[in-house]
Coordinates of C-alpha atoms and ligand atoms in Angstrom, one line a residue:
Chain A
M1 CA 0.0 0.0 0.0
S2 CA 2.2 2.8 -1.2
N3 CA -0.1 4.5 -3.7
I4 CA -1.3 8.1 -3.0
L5 CA -4.7 9.6 -4.0
A6 CA -4.6 13.2 -5.1
F7 CA -7.6 15.6 -5.3
A8 CA -8.0 16.9 -8.8
E9 CA -9.8 20.1 -7.7
S10 CA -12.2 21.6 -10.2
R11 CA -14.8 24.4 -10.3
G12 CA -17.6 24.8 -12.7
G13 CA -16.4 21.8 -14.8
E14 CA -12.9 23.2 -15.2
L15 CA -9.8 21.6 -13.7
R16 CA -7.9 24.0 -11.4
R17 CA -4.2 24.4 -11.1
A18 CA -4.7 23.4 -7.5
G19 CA -5.4 19.9 -8.9
L20 CA -2.2 19.7 -10.7
E21 CA -0.3 20.9 -7.7
A22 CA -1.9 18.1 -5.6
V23 CA -0.7 15.6 -8.2
A24 CA 2.9 17.1 -8.1
A25 CA 2.9 16.9 -4.3
A26 CA 1.5 13.4 -4.2
R27 CA 4.2 12.4 -6.7
V28 CA 6.9 13.4 -4.1
I29 CA 5.4 11.0 -1.5
A30 CA 4.6 8.2 -4.0
D31 CA 8.1 8.3 -5.5
A32 CA 9.7 8.0 -2.1
K33 CA 7.5 5.0 -1.3
G34 CA 7.7 3.4 -4.7
G35 CA 4.0 3.8 -5.4
Q36 CA 1.7 5.3 -7.9
V37 CA -0.3 8.5 -7.9
H38 CA -4.0 8.3 -8.7
A39 CA -5.9 11.5 -9.2
I40 CA -9.6 11.7 -8.3
L41 CA -11.9 14.1 -10.2
F42 CA -15.5 15.0 -9.5
G43 CA -18.1 16.8 -11.6
A44 CA -21.2 16.5 -13.7
A45 CA -20.9 14.5 -16.9
G46 CA -18.0 15.3 -19.2
M47 CA -15.2 15.5 -16.6
A48 CA -13.2 12.6 -18.0
K49 CA -11.8 15.0 -20.7
H50 CA -9.5 16.4 -18.0
A51 CA -7.7 13.0 -17.5
A52 CA -5.2 13.7 -20.2
A53 CA -3.9 16.8 -18.4
L54 CA -3.6 15.0 -15.2
G55 CA -1.8 12.1 -16.8
A56 CA 0.6 14.6 -18.5
H57 CA 1.4 16.0 -15.1
G58 CA 2.2 12.8 -13.2
A59 CA -1.0 10.8 -12.6
D60 CA -0.7 7.1 -13.2
A61 CA -4.5 6.7 -13.1
V62 CA -7.4 9.1 -13.0
L63 CA -10.6 8.1 -11.1
V64 CA -13.5 10.0 -12.6
V65 CA -16.7 10.4 -10.5
E66 CA -19.4 11.9 -12.7
H67 CA -22.9 12.7 -11.2
A68 CA -25.3 15.6 -11.5
G69 CA -25.0 16.0 -7.7
F70 CA -21.4 17.3 -8.3
T71 CA -22.5 20.2 -10.5
H72 CA -21.6 22.4 -7.5
N73 CA -19.1 21.3 -5.0
N74 CA -20.7 18.7 -2.8
P75 CA -18.3 18.3 0.1
E76 CA -20.0 15.6 2.0
A77 CA -20.3 13.3 -1.0
V78 CA -16.8 14.1 -2.2
A79 CA -15.3 13.4 1.2
A80 CA -17.3 10.2 1.6
T81 CA -16.2 8.9 -1.8
I82 CA -12.6 9.8 -1.2
A83 CA -12.5 8.3 2.3
A84 CA -14.0 5.0 1.1
K85 CA -11.5 4.8 -1.8
V86 CA -8.5 5.6 0.4
L87 CA -9.5 3.0 3.0
A88 CA -9.7 0.4 0.2
G89 CA -6.0 0.7 -0.4
Y90 CA -4.0 4.0 -0.4
A91 CA -1.2 5.1 1.9
G92 CA -2.4 8.7 1.8
F93 CA -4.5 11.5 0.4
V94 CA -3.1 14.8 -0.8
C95 CA -4.9 18.0 -1.9
A96 CA -4.0 21.7 -2.3
A97 CA -4.7 24.0 0.6
S98 CA -7.1 26.1 -1.4
A99 CA -10.5 27.1 0.0
T100 CA -12.1 23.9 -1.4
G101 CA -9.1 21.7 -0.8
K102 CA -8.8 22.6 2.9
D103 CA -12.5 21.8 3.3
I104 CA -12.2 18.4 1.6
A105 CA -9.0 17.5 3.5
Q106 CA -10.5 18.1 6.9
R107 CA -13.6 16.1 6.0
V108 CA -11.6 13.2 4.7
A109 CA -9.4 13.2 7.8
A110 CA -12.6 13.3 9.9
K111 CA -14.0 10.3 8.0
L112 CA -10.7 8.4 8.3
Q113 CA -10.5 9.3 12.0
V114 CA -6.9 10.7 11.6
P115 CA -5.3 14.1 12.3
L116 CA -4.3 16.3 9.3
V117 CA -1.3 18.2 8.2
S118 CA -2.2 21.4 6.5
D119 CA -0.4 23.8 4.3
A120 CA 2.7 21.7 3.9
T121 CA 5.6 23.3 2.1
A122 CA 7.9 20.3 2.0
F123 CA 7.9 16.6 3.0
T124 CA 10.3 13.9 4.0
V125 CA 9.1 10.4 3.9
S126 CA 10.5 7.8 6.2
G127 CA 9.5 4.3 7.3
T128 CA 7.5 5.4 10.3
G129 CA 5.6 8.3 8.7
I130 CA 5.7 11.5 6.9
S131 CA 7.3 14.6 8.2
A132 CA 6.2 17.9 6.8
T133 CA 7.1 21.6 7.2
H134 CA 4.3 24.1 7.5
P135 CA 4.1 27.7 8.4
G136 CA 2.3 28.6 11.6
Y137 CA 2.0 31.6 13.9
T138 CA 0.9 33.7 10.9
G139 CA 3.9 32.6 8.9
K140 CA 6.4 33.7 11.6
V141 CA 7.4 30.2 12.7
L142 CA 8.1 27.2 10.6
Q143 CA 6.8 24.0 12.2
T144 CA 8.1 20.5 11.4
V145 CA 5.5 17.8 12.3
T146 CA 5.5 14.1 11.9
L147 CA 2.4 12.2 11.0
T148 CA 2.3 8.6 12.1
A149 CA -1.4 8.1 11.5
A150 CA -2.3 6.0 8.5
P151 CA -3.6 6.8 6.0
A152 CA -1.8 10.2 5.8
V153 CA -4.0 13.2 5.0
V154 CA -2.0 16.3 3.8
S155 CA -2.9 19.6 2.2
V156 CA -0.1 21.5 0.5
R157 CA 0.4 25.2 0.3
P158 CA -0.5 26.7 -3.1
G159 CA 2.7 27.5 -5.0
A160 CA 4.9 25.1 -2.9
F161 CA 4.7 22.2 -5.3
L162 CA 4.6 23.4 -8.9
P163 CA 2.8 21.4 -11.6
K164 CA 5.5 19.6 -13.7
E165 CA 5.3 17.9 -17.1
N166 CA 5.8 14.3 -16.1
A167 CA 4.0 12.0 -18.5
K168 CA 2.3 9.0 -16.9
A169 CA -0.4 6.7 -18.2
G170 CA -3.3 8.7 -16.8
A171 CA -5.5 5.6 -17.3
V172 CA -9.1 6.5 -16.8
E173 CA -11.3 4.5 -14.4
T174 CA -14.8 5.5 -13.7
L175 CA -15.9 5.4 -10.1
A176 CA -19.4 5.5 -8.6
P177 CA -20.0 8.0 -5.7
T178 CA -20.2 6.5 -2.2
G179 CA -23.8 7.1 -1.0
D180 CA -26.3 9.3 -2.9
P181 CA -24.8 12.7 -3.7
S182 CA -28.3 14.3 -3.9
A183 CA -28.9 13.3 -0.3
S184 CA -26.1 15.4 1.3
R185 CA -27.1 17.4 4.3
V186 CA -24.8 20.3 3.3
K187 CA -26.1 21.8 0.1
I188 CA -24.3 24.4 -2.0
T189 CA -27.0 26.3 -3.8
E190 CA -24.8 28.7 -5.8
T191 CA -21.2 29.2 -6.8
A192 CA -20.7 32.8 -7.9
A193 CA -17.8 34.8 -9.2
G194 CA -16.8 37.4 -6.6
N195 CA -14.9 39.6 -9.0
A196 CA -14.0 39.7 -12.7
A197 CA -10.4 38.7 -12.2
K198 CA -9.5 35.8 -14.4
L199 CA -6.6 34.6 -12.2
D200 CA -7.1 33.9 -8.5
L201 CA -4.8 34.7 -5.6
G202 CA -3.8 31.1 -5.0
E203 CA -2.6 30.6 -8.5
A204 CA -1.2 33.8 -9.9
P205 CA 2.6 34.1 -10.1
V206 CA 2.2 37.9 -9.8
I207 CA -0.1 39.7 -7.3
I208 CA -0.8 43.4 -7.5
S209 CA -2.3 44.5 -4.2
G210 CA -3.9 47.8 -3.2
G211 CA -4.5 49.5 0.2
R212 CA -6.2 52.5 1.5
G213 CA -3.6 54.7 -0.2
L214 CA -5.6 54.3 -3.4
K215 CA -8.1 56.7 -1.8
E216 CA -11.3 55.2 -3.3
A217 CA -12.8 52.1 -4.8
A218 CA -12.8 53.5 -8.4
N219 CA -9.0 53.8 -8.3
F220 CA -8.6 50.1 -8.1
K221 CA -8.9 50.4 -11.9
L222 CA -5.3 51.4 -11.8
V223 CA -4.4 48.2 -9.9
E224 CA -6.4 46.1 -12.3
D225 CA -4.7 47.8 -15.3
L226 CA -1.3 46.9 -14.0
A227 CA -2.4 43.3 -13.4
A228 CA -3.7 43.2 -16.9
A229 CA -0.4 44.5 -18.3
F230 CA 1.4 41.7 -16.5
G231 CA -1.1 39.2 -17.9
N232 CA -0.3 36.6 -15.2
A233 CA -1.4 38.7 -12.2
A234 CA -4.2 38.6 -9.7
V235 CA -5.5 41.5 -7.6
G236 CA -5.3 41.5 -3.8
A237 CA -6.2 44.0 -1.1
T238 CA -5.7 44.9 2.6
R239 CA -8.4 44.5 5.3
A240 CA -8.8 48.3 5.4
V241 CA -10.0 48.0 1.8
T242 CA -12.2 44.9 2.2
D243 CA -13.7 46.4 5.4
D244 CA -14.8 49.5 3.4
G245 CA -16.3 47.2 0.7
W246 CA -14.0 48.5 -2.1
R247 CA -13.1 44.9 -2.7
P248 CA -14.6 41.5 -1.8
H249 CA -13.4 39.8 1.4
S250 CA -12.0 37.0 -0.8
D251 CA -9.4 39.4 -2.1
Q252 CA -8.0 40.1 1.4
I253 CA -4.4 39.1 2.0
G254 CA -3.1 38.7 5.6
Q255 CA -3.3 37.0 8.9
T256 CA -7.1 36.6 8.6
G257 CA -7.2 36.6 4.8
R258 CA -5.3 34.6 2.2
L259 CA -1.7 33.5 2.7
V260 CA 0.1 34.0 -0.6
S261 CA 3.7 33.6 -1.9
P262 CA 3.8 34.7 -5.5
D263 CA 7.0 35.3 -7.5
L264 CA 6.2 39.1 -7.5
Y265 CA 4.1 41.0 -5.0
V266 CA 3.4 44.7 -5.7
A267 CA 2.0 46.6 -2.7
C268 CA 0.3 49.8 -3.8
G269 CA -0.6 52.3 -1.1
I270 CA -0.2 49.7 1.7
S271 CA 1.3 50.7 5.0
G272 CA 2.6 47.2 5.8
A273 CA 0.8 46.4 9.0
I274 CA 2.0 43.3 10.7
Q275 CA -1.3 41.5 10.0
H276 CA -0.9 42.3 6.3
L277 CA 2.7 41.2 6.1
A278 CA 1.7 37.8 7.7
G279 CA -0.1 36.9 4.5
M280 CA 2.6 37.9 1.9
R281 CA 6.0 38.0 3.6
T282 CA 7.1 34.8 1.8
S283 CA 6.6 36.4 -1.6
K284 CA 9.8 36.0 -3.7
T285 CA 10.2 39.6 -4.8
I286 CA 8.3 42.5 -3.1
V287 CA 7.8 45.9 -4.7
A288 CA 6.2 48.7 -2.6
I289 CA 4.9 52.1 -3.7
N290 CA 4.0 54.4 -0.8
K291 CA 4.1 58.2 -0.4
D292 CA 5.5 57.8 3.1
K293 CA 9.2 56.9 3.1
D294 CA 8.9 55.6 6.7
A295 CA 6.0 53.2 5.9
P296 CA 6.8 49.7 7.4
I297 CA 6.3 48.0 4.0
F298 CA 9.6 49.5 2.8
K299 CA 11.5 47.5 5.5
L300 CA 10.4 44.3 3.6
A301 CA 10.3 45.5 0.0
D302 CA 13.1 44.5 -2.3
Y303 CA 12.4 47.6 -4.4
G304 CA 10.6 50.6 -3.0
I305 CA 9.4 53.7 -4.7
V306 CA 8.4 56.7 -2.6
G307 CA 5.6 58.7 -4.2
D308 CA 1.9 59.1 -5.1
V309 CA 0.6 55.7 -6.2
L310 CA -2.1 57.4 -8.3
T311 CA 0.5 59.0 -10.6
I312 CA 3.1 56.2 -10.5
L313 CA 0.8 53.3 -11.4
P314 CA -0.2 54.5 -14.9
V315 CA 3.5 55.1 -15.8
L316 CA 4.4 51.6 -14.4
T317 CA 1.5 50.0 -16.3
E318 CA 2.7 51.5 -19.6
A319 CA 6.3 50.5 -18.9
V320 CA 5.3 46.9 -18.1
K321 CA 3.2 46.7 -21.3
K322 CA 6.3 47.9 -23.3
A323 CA 8.6 45.4 -21.5
K324 CA 6.1 42.6 -22.2
A325 CA 5.6 43.6 -25.9
Chain B
M1 CA -30.9 28.6 20.5
K2 CA -28.2 26.8 22.5
I3 CA -24.8 27.5 21.0
A4 CA -21.3 26.1 22.0
V5 CA -18.1 27.9 20.9
C6 CA -14.8 26.1 21.2
L7 CA -11.9 28.4 21.7
K8 CA -8.2 28.1 21.9
R9 CA -5.8 30.3 23.9
V10 CA -2.9 31.5 21.7
P11 CA -0.1 34.1 21.9
D12 CA -0.6 37.5 20.4
M13 CA 1.0 37.5 17.0
D14 CA 2.3 41.0 16.8
V15 CA 5.7 40.1 18.3
R16 CA 9.0 38.7 17.0
F17 CA 8.9 35.1 18.3
K18 CA 11.9 33.4 19.8
I19 CA 12.3 29.6 19.8
A20 CA 12.5 28.0 23.2
P21 CA 15.7 26.0 24.0
S22 CA 13.9 22.7 23.4
G23 CA 13.6 23.7 19.8
K24 CA 10.0 22.5 19.8
A25 CA 8.1 25.5 21.2
V26 CA 8.1 29.3 21.1
D27 CA 9.7 31.0 24.1
E28 CA 6.7 32.3 26.0
T29 CA 8.6 34.8 28.2
G30 CA 6.8 38.1 27.9
L31 CA 4.1 36.9 25.5
K32 CA 0.5 38.0 25.9
F33 CA -2.2 35.5 25.2
D34 CA -5.7 35.9 23.9
I35 CA -8.6 34.0 22.2
S36 CA -7.4 32.7 18.8
D37 CA -8.5 35.2 16.1
F38 CA -11.2 33.1 14.3
D39 CA -12.5 31.8 17.7
G40 CA -13.0 35.4 18.8
Y41 CA -15.1 36.0 15.6
A42 CA -17.1 32.9 16.5
V43 CA -17.8 34.1 20.1
E44 CA -19.1 37.4 18.7
A45 CA -21.2 35.7 16.1
A46 CA -22.8 33.5 18.7
L47 CA -23.5 36.5 21.0
Q48 CA -25.1 38.3 18.1
I49 CA -27.4 35.4 17.4
K50 CA -28.5 35.2 21.0
E51 CA -29.1 38.9 21.2
K52 CA -31.1 38.9 18.0
L53 CA -33.3 36.0 19.2
N54 CA -33.3 37.4 22.7
A55 CA -33.2 33.8 23.9
G56 CA -30.8 30.9 24.3
E57 CA -27.4 30.3 25.8
V58 CA -23.8 30.6 24.7
V59 CA -21.4 28.1 26.3
V60 CA -17.6 28.5 25.7
I61 CA -15.3 25.5 25.9
S62 CA -11.5 25.3 25.9
L63 CA -9.0 22.5 26.2
G64 CA -5.8 23.4 28.1
G65 CA -4.1 24.0 31.4
D66 CA -5.5 26.3 34.0
V67 CA -4.2 29.3 32.0
V68 CA -7.2 28.9 29.7
Q69 CA -9.5 29.9 32.5
E70 CA -8.4 33.5 31.9
T71 CA -9.3 33.1 28.2
L72 CA -12.7 31.6 29.1
R73 CA -13.4 34.5 31.5
K74 CA -12.7 36.9 28.7
A75 CA -15.3 35.2 26.5
M76 CA -17.7 35.4 29.4
S77 CA -16.9 39.1 29.9
M78 CA -17.9 39.6 26.3
G79 CA -21.3 37.9 27.1
A80 CA -21.0 34.1 27.1
D81 CA -23.1 32.6 29.8
R82 CA -20.9 29.8 31.1
A83 CA -17.6 28.0 30.4
V84 CA -16.1 24.6 30.5
Q85 CA -12.3 23.9 30.8
L86 CA -11.2 20.5 29.6
K87 CA -8.1 20.2 31.6
H88 CA -4.8 19.0 30.1
D89 CA -1.6 20.9 30.5
A90 CA -0.2 20.6 27.1
V91 CA -2.6 21.2 24.1
P92 CA -1.9 18.4 21.6
V93 CA -1.1 19.4 18.0
D94 CA -3.0 16.3 16.9
S95 CA -6.3 17.7 15.8
F96 CA -8.0 14.3 16.0
A97 CA -7.1 14.0 19.7
V98 CA -8.3 17.5 20.5
A99 CA -11.5 17.0 18.5
S100 CA -12.2 13.7 20.3
A101 CA -12.0 15.4 23.7
L102 CA -14.2 18.3 22.6
A103 CA -16.7 15.9 21.0
A104 CA -17.0 13.9 24.2
E105 CA -18.0 17.1 26.0
L106 CA -20.3 18.4 23.3
K107 CA -22.1 15.1 22.7
D108 CA -24.8 15.4 25.3
G109 CA -25.0 19.1 25.5
G110 CA -28.1 19.5 23.4
Y111 CA -26.6 22.2 21.2
D112 CA -28.4 23.6 18.1
L113 CA -25.2 25.1 16.8
I114 CA -21.6 24.3 17.6
M115 CA -19.0 26.9 16.4
F116 CA -15.2 26.6 15.9
G117 CA -12.7 28.9 14.3
R118 CA -11.6 27.9 10.8
M119 CA -8.1 27.3 12.1
S120 CA -6.1 28.0 15.2
I121 CA -3.8 30.9 14.5
D122 CA -0.7 29.2 16.1
T123 CA -0.5 25.6 14.9
A124 CA -2.7 26.4 11.9
H125 CA -4.0 23.0 10.9
G126 CA -7.7 23.8 10.6
A127 CA -9.2 20.4 11.3
V128 CA -10.6 20.2 14.8
G129 CA -14.1 21.5 13.8
A130 CA -14.8 19.1 11.0
I131 CA -13.4 16.1 12.9
A132 CA -15.6 16.9 15.9
A133 CA -18.6 17.2 13.6
E134 CA -17.9 13.7 12.2
L135 CA -17.5 12.2 15.7
L136 CA -20.8 13.9 16.6
G137 CA -22.6 12.7 13.5
L138 CA -23.5 16.3 12.6
P139 CA -23.3 18.1 9.3
C140 CA -20.5 20.7 9.1
V141 CA -19.9 23.8 7.0
T142 CA -16.3 25.2 7.1
A143 CA -14.9 28.7 6.9
I144 CA -18.2 30.6 6.7
S145 CA -18.1 34.4 6.3
K146 CA -21.9 35.0 6.7
L147 CA -24.6 33.2 8.6
E148 CA -28.4 33.7 8.7
F149 CA -31.3 31.5 9.7
D150 CA -34.5 30.6 8.0
G151 CA -36.3 28.7 10.7
R152 CA -34.1 25.7 11.4
T153 CA -32.1 26.1 8.3
A154 CA -28.7 27.9 8.4
K155 CA -27.9 29.9 5.2
M156 CA -24.2 30.6 4.9
R157 CA -21.6 32.0 2.6
R158 CA -18.1 30.7 2.0
E159 CA -15.3 32.6 0.3
L160 CA -13.3 30.9 -2.4
E161 CA -10.4 32.2 -4.4
G162 CA -12.1 34.9 -6.5
A163 CA -15.6 33.5 -5.9
Y164 CA -18.0 32.5 -3.2
E165 CA -20.5 29.7 -2.4
L166 CA -23.9 29.9 -0.8
V167 CA -24.5 26.9 1.4
E168 CA -27.5 25.6 3.3
C169 CA -27.8 23.1 6.1
A170 CA -30.4 22.2 8.7
L171 CA -29.7 22.5 12.4
P172 CA -28.2 21.0 14.6
A173 CA -24.9 21.6 12.8
V174 CA -21.3 22.4 13.2
V175 CA -19.8 25.5 11.6
T176 CA -16.2 26.9 11.4
I177 CA -15.9 30.6 11.3
D178 CA -13.9 32.7 8.8
E179 CA -13.3 36.4 9.0
G180 CA -16.0 38.7 7.8
I181 CA -18.8 37.3 10.0
A182 CA -18.4 39.6 13.0
R183 CA -15.7 41.7 14.6
P184 CA -15.3 40.8 18.4
R185 CA -16.5 43.4 20.8
Y186 CA -14.4 44.7 23.7
P187 CA -15.6 43.5 27.1
S188 CA -17.3 46.3 29.0
L189 CA -16.5 46.9 32.7
K190 CA -19.9 45.7 33.6
G191 CA -19.2 42.5 31.5
I192 CA -15.9 42.0 33.2
M193 CA -17.6 42.2 36.7
A194 CA -20.4 39.9 35.7
A195 CA -18.0 37.3 34.2
K196 CA -16.4 36.8 37.6
K197 CA -19.6 35.3 38.9
K198 CA -20.4 33.2 35.9
P199 CA -20.0 29.4 36.2
L200 CA -16.7 27.9 35.0
E201 CA -16.5 24.1 35.2
T202 CA -13.3 22.1 35.1
K203 CA -13.1 18.5 33.9
P204 CA -10.3 16.3 32.8
A205 CA -9.8 16.1 29.0
Q206 CA -10.4 12.6 27.6
L207 CA -7.6 12.4 25.0
P208 CA -6.7 9.5 22.8
A209 CA -3.1 8.7 21.9
E210 CA -1.5 11.3 19.6
R211 CA -0.5 10.4 16.1
L212 CA 0.9 13.8 15.1
S213 CA 3.9 15.3 16.8
L214 CA 5.6 18.6 16.7
D215 CA 9.3 17.9 16.2
A216 CA 10.9 21.2 15.5
M217 CA 10.2 24.9 15.3
A218 CA 12.3 27.4 13.4
L219 CA 12.2 31.0 12.4
P220 CA 11.9 31.5 8.6
P221 CA 15.0 33.0 6.9
E222 CA 15.2 36.8 7.4
R223 CA 14.5 38.8 4.3
S224 CA 17.4 41.2 3.4
A225 CA 16.6 44.7 4.4
G226 CA 14.3 46.7 2.1
R227 CA 15.8 49.1 -0.4
I228 CA 14.2 52.3 -1.8
I229 CA 15.2 52.8 -5.4
G230 CA 13.8 56.2 -6.1
E231 CA 11.0 58.7 -5.9
G232 CA 7.9 59.2 -8.1
P233 CA 7.3 58.1 -11.7
D234 CA 11.0 58.8 -12.5
A235 CA 11.9 55.7 -10.6
V236 CA 9.8 53.4 -12.9
P237 CA 12.6 52.7 -15.6
E238 CA 15.0 51.6 -12.8
L239 CA 12.3 49.4 -11.3
I240 CA 11.6 47.8 -14.7
R241 CA 15.3 47.1 -15.2
L242 CA 15.6 45.5 -11.7
L243 CA 12.5 43.3 -12.3
K244 CA 14.0 42.2 -15.6
E245 CA 17.7 41.7 -14.8
E246 CA 17.8 41.1 -11.0
A247 CA 14.5 39.6 -10.0
K248 CA 13.9 38.1 -13.4
V249 CA 10.1 38.3 -13.1
L250 CA 9.5 40.4 -16.3
Ligands
LIG1 C1 -7.0 40.7 14.4 C2 -6.7 41.6 13.2 C3 -6.5 40.9 12.0 C4 -6.2 41.6 10.8 N1 -6.1 40.9 9.7 C5 -5.7 41.6 8.5 C6 -5.5 40.9 7.3 O1 -5.7 39.7 7.2 N2 -5.0 41.7 6.2 C7 -4.8 43.0 6.3 O2 -4.4 43.6 5.3 N3 -5.0 43.7 7.5 C8 -5.4 43.0 8.6 N4 -5.7 43.7 9.7 C9 -5.6 45.2 9.7 C10 -4.2 45.8 9.7 O3 -3.9 46.0 11.1 C11 -4.2 47.2 9.0 O4 -5.2 48.0 9.6 C12 -4.4 47.2 7.5 O5 -3.6 46.2 6.9 C13 -4.1 48.5 6.9 O6 -4.4 48.5 5.5 P1 -3.8 49.6 4.5 O7 -2.3 49.4 4.5 O8 -4.6 49.6 3.3 O9 -4.2 51.0 5.2 P2 -3.3 52.1 6.0 O10 -2.6 51.4 7.2 O11 -4.2 53.2 6.3 O12 -2.2 52.5 5.0 C14 -2.4 53.3 3.9 C15 -1.0 53.6 3.3 O13 -1.2 54.3 2.1 C16 -0.2 55.3 2.0 N5 -0.8 56.3 1.1 C17 -1.8 57.2 1.3 N6 -2.0 57.9 0.2 C18 -1.1 57.5 -0.7 C19 -0.8 57.9 -2.1 N7 -1.6 58.8 -2.7 N8 0.2 57.2 -2.7 C20 0.9 56.3 -2.1 N9 0.7 55.9 -0.8 C21 -0.3 56.5 -0.2 C22 0.0 55.8 3.4 O14 1.3 56.4 3.6 C23 -0.2 54.5 4.2 O15 1.1 53.9 4.4 C24 -6.0 43.0 10.9 C25 -6.1 43.7 12.1 C26 -6.5 43.0 13.2 C27 -6.6 43.7 14.5
LIG2 N1 -7.4 23.5 22.7 C1 -8.5 23.8 22.2 N2 -9.6 24.1 23.0 C2 -10.8 24.4 22.4 N3 -11.0 24.5 21.1 C3 -10.0 24.3 20.3 C4 -8.7 23.9 20.8 N4 -7.8 23.8 19.7 C5 -8.6 24.0 18.6 N5 -9.8 24.3 18.9 C6 -10.9 24.7 18.0 O1 -10.7 24.2 16.7 C7 -10.5 25.2 15.8 C8 -9.6 24.8 14.7 O2 -8.4 24.5 15.3 P1 -7.2 23.7 14.5 O3 -7.8 22.5 13.9 O4 -6.2 23.4 15.6 O5 -6.6 24.7 13.5 C9 -10.1 26.4 16.6 O6 -10.4 27.6 15.9 C10 -11.0 26.2 17.8 O7 -12.3 26.6 17.6

């Protein structure tokens, strides 16, 4: 029993990058144990078409569970199906620590009656269990934990295990749901887009984030324009901004918002409060634009520009467009 | 409505942590402790439900050493009616163990709604609520940012990356609380006085063997000190050059 099941997360019938990251992370454990990675994919009819992408990124097999009851996420039925499958012969279950993945991971752990390791950034696999590193204390302390419970349930931090081209068979196997998905006690009645951004915070290699220094909601257009110029960027915000309703809560980065670590984080009109830094301090490169040269964000920023964000952003956007052209 | 809120005592996060000589804990010297962030939102949300219905009871429960009594008193000074300490000197990092002890206490409580934080802000695993729900045989909705009732049906919202879900579930149920639902109130002087007289019961925690251990703690590598490269729009060309040549992100 050295095979690992990976959650091929999807939304609205589309496979998410989080699913490929789960496969990449599961590969690390399976390869150490000499086992296979099987990806499990849920949705309404037609999901099997994603098996090829999963195979190309390291899945030896793809278990496809199609049912009308999976049109929206159906966490109870998804977790029940995964738990039953894991019990039937897997060493562990891996998913991305996205909003959906975290929910599924804890339900699967609950059904299997085991503890859970969340937000792992690295693993070592030994005979007695799996050790994982994960950030705690709002990212200020790295904790190494060892999981001796079997099967192992782990969620991995978005961005920590990058999807890799790694062609495997990706053999499709259809699987019936455990129980009746239409009978779930927890019902998701609607899944709605919170904002127009095409890329989300968990996935984007570049994040352009705005704070109260933008002065009003309408000026977020400048942040969106810069994100569009990059082409691979998502838009984030501080709590000051989400509290005022300029941006949805799901855009908030920080201690009580999303934890992100993109390749590039551009902080626009953000003071750099400790609770904000908690969510983005592990970004690879940080740029800050603030009119106050003593703003705490400059202590962290690799590159700081002192000045008015409203006049700097349009110039920066044009320059990025040119650099990308 | 009878509501239970499970809360954890954690250090305040706005400090520079030091690692204790054991290498397996933070040095607690000089740290202040409080209710874990999301658990504080849960207490507030529970109090608001009780106030709106003008009926019911809010019970707060914490597993830990006697130091958690202070944390439970704080929740009572905000308005919770009574408290239970499940006594155990070291709080396990094993979420299954913690959930088992909490579920044993919650089982016969007759609660309509049981609230947890979406994760504890220190160990940050986010699992106790869902595991307790499973052990109790109750439905569970995690990380909710809004909660309303339509009779005995809870209607909730969950934030996803760039999207949200609307979720429904009948009571009794377990929910875990995300930010957005309610900002905790400060205890009033009157509340602090009243809390001294509210009942706080202590029982031994019934913990199973742990299968998750904390082996080491370390501080993440320090970032090199920040650097200001210039002022105003004139600094943009230099920024572009650095992003291309040094950071290689353009
Ligand atoms: C328990 C708790 C949890 C929290 N969780 C979070 C969290 O998850 N995420 C989060 O972000 N915050 C969080 N906060 C709030 C946090 O403490 C700060 O209040 C918040 O991050 C400040 O947001 P800001 O930087 O947008 O606003 P401000 O602190 O008001 O900063 C605005 C900045 O803009 C600059 N500025 C103004 N005008 C201009 C201009 N024209 N051009 C350029 N710069 C300009 C100013 O110099 C200033 O530095 C939390 C707080 C608490 C108590
Ligand atoms: N020692 C504890 N006592 C009471 N509740 C706890 C304890 N530890 C965790 N919890 C609850 O479980 C939630 C999730 O914690 P965790 O799974 O540790 O991230 C917390 O927000 C609390 O509501």
